[in-house]
Short mmCIF file of C-alpha atoms in Angstrom, two decimals:
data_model
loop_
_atom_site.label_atom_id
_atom_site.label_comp_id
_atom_site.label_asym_id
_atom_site.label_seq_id
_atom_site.Cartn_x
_atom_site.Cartn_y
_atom_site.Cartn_z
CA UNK A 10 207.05 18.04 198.56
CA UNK A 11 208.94 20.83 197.88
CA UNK A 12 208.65 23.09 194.14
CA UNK A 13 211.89 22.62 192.87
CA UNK A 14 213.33 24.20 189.55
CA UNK A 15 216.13 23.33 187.61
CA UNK A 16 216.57 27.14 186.42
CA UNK A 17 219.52 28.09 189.25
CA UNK A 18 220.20 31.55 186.95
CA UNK A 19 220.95 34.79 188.90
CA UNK A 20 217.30 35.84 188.12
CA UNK A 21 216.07 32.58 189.02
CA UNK A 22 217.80 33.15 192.22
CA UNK A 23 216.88 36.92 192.63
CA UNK A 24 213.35 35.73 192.57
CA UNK A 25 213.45 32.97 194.66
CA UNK A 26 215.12 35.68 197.57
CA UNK A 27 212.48 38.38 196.76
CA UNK A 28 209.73 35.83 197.13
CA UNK A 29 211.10 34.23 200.47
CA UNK A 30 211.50 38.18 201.71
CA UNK A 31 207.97 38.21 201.30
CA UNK A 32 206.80 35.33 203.52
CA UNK A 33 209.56 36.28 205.76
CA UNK A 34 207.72 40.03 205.84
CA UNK A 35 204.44 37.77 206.63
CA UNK A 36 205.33 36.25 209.32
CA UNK A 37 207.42 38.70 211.22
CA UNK A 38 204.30 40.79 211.84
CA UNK A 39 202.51 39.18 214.73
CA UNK A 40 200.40 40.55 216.99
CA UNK A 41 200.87 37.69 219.86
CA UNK A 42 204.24 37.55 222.38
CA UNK A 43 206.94 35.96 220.94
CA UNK A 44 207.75 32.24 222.77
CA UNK A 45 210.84 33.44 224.70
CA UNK A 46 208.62 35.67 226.19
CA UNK A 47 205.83 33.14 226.93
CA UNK A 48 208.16 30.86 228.04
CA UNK A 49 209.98 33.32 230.30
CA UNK A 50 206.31 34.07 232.01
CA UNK A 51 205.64 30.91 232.36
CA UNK A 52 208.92 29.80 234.00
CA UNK A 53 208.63 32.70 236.66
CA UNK A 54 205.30 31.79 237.58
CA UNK A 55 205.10 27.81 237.02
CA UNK A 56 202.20 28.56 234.80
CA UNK A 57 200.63 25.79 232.61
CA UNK A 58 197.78 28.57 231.22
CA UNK A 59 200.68 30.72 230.12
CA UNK A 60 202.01 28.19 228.23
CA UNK A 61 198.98 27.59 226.23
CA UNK A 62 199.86 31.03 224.98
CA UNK A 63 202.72 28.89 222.50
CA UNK A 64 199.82 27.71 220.21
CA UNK A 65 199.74 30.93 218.59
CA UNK A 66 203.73 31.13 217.60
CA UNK A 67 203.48 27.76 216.88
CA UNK A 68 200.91 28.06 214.53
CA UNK A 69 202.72 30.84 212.89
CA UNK A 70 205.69 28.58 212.11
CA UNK A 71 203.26 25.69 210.73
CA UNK A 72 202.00 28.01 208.61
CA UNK A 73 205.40 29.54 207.71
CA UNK A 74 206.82 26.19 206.66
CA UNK A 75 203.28 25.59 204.37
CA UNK A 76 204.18 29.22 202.46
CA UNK A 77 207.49 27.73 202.22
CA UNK A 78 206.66 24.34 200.82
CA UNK A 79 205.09 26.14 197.60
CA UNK A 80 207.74 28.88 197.47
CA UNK A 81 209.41 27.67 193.47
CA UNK A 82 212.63 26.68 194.37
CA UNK A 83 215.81 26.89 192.53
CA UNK A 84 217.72 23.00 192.41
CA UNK A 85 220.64 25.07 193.98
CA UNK A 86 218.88 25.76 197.33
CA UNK A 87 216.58 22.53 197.68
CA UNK A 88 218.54 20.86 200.61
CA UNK A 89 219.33 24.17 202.35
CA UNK A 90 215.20 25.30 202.27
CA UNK A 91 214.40 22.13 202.62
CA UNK A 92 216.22 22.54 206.35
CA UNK A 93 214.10 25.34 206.74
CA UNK A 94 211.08 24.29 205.89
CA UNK A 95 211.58 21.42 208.76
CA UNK A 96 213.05 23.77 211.02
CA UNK A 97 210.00 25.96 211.29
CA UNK A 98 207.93 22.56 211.17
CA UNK A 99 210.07 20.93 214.40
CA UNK A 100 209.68 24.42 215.91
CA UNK A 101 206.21 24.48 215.70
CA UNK A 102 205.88 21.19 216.96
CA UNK A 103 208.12 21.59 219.60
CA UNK A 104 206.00 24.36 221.00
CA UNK A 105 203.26 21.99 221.21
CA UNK A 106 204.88 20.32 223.12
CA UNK A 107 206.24 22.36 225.42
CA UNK A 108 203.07 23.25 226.45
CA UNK A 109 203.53 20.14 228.13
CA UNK A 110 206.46 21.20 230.65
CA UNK A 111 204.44 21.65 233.71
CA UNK A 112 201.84 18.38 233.27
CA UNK A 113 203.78 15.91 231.49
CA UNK A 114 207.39 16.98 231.96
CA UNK A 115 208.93 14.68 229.62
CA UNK A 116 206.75 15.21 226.53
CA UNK A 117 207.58 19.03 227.41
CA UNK A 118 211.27 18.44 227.59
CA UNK A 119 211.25 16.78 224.19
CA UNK A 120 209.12 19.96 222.73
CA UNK A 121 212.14 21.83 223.75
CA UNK A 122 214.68 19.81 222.16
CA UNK A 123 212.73 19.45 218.96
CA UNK A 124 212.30 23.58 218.99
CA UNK A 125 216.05 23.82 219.62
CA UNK A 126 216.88 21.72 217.27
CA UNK A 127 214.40 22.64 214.38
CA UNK A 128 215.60 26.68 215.48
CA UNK A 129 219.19 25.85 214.56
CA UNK A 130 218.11 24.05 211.33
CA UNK A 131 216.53 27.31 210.42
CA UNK A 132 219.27 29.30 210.97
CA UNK A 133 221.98 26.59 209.11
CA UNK A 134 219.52 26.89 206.27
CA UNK A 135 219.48 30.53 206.53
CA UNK A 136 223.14 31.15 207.12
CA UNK A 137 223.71 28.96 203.82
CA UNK A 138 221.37 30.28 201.41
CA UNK A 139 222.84 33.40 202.21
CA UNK A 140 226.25 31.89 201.50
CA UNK A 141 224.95 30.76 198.12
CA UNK A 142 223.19 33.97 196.97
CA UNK A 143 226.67 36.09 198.19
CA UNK A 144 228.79 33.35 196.16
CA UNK A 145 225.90 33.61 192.93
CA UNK A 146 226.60 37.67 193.20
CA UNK A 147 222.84 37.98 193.65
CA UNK A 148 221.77 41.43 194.86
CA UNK A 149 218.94 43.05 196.47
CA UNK A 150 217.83 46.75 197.14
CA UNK A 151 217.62 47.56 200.35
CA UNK A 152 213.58 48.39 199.25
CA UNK A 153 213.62 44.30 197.72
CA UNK A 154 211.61 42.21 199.87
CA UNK A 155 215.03 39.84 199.36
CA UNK A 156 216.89 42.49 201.15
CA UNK A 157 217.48 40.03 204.39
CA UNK A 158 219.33 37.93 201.76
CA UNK A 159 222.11 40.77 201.40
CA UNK A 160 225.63 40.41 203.33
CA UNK A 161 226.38 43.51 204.09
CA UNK A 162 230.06 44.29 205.88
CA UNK A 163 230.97 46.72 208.03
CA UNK A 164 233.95 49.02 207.54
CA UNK A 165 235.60 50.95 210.57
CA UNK A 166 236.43 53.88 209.82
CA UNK A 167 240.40 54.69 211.39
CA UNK A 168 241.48 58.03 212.26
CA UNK A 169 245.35 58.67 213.09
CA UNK A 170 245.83 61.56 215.45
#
């Protein structure tokens, strides 16, 4: 169960963004290889052992999802965290599974396609909360732990001659 509030005010928002920043800050310090590059090992080398290495990742994105589920959510964003907070769940199962490729191929195969899956649920969710904040005017200081949650555009610069 998600923590839902019915407050969807700019500082209701604002706070939601610098609290997610926070858990994103979390969990974006690890210490262990990421998957790709677990996965990349393991592929070169047909290594089962390597692949144990996704437990740790996978853990990371259990645990990611957990901080997520208690994270006080404005009504506004419910179905678009809630997509996140299953993406990082299917991800981390997925992993699990994939641990799988090399001695039961099949269960491995599905680990993939429930990481795909549960990676491009993340990024929907991301992409729209984004959308949401930008359309809400919320802004963050580049300092603000919410500071991922700011669309920033880029200008070029022209120069006639």
């Amino acid at each position: 169960d998600l923590n839902i509030t019915s407050d969807n005010s700019v500082v209701s928002l604002h706070e939601y963004g610098n609290a997610f920043g926070v858990i994103i800050k979390k969990f974006t310090k690890c210490s262990h290889r990421t998957e790709q590059e677990i996965v990349e090992d393991a592929m070169r080398s047909s290594s089962t052992p390597i692949l144990r290495e996704l437990q740790l990742p996978a853990v990371d994105y259990k645990n990611f999802s957990a901080d997520l589920k208690v994270l006080k959510t404005p009504s506004s964003m419910a179905s678009y965290h809630l997509k996140i907070v299953n993406g990082y769940e299917r991800m981390s199962k997925g992993l699990i599974l994939m641990q799988q490729l090399y001695t039961n191929p099949v269960n491995g195969a599905g680990g993939y396609t429930a990481y795909t899956t549960g990676k491009a649920d993340v990024t929907n969710g991301y992409a729209h909360i984004l959308v949401l904040l930008v359309k809400e005017n919320v802004k963050f200081a580049p300092d603000e732990p919410g500071a991922p949650f700011t669309y920033r555009t880029k200008t070029a610069s022209t120069t006639s001659k």
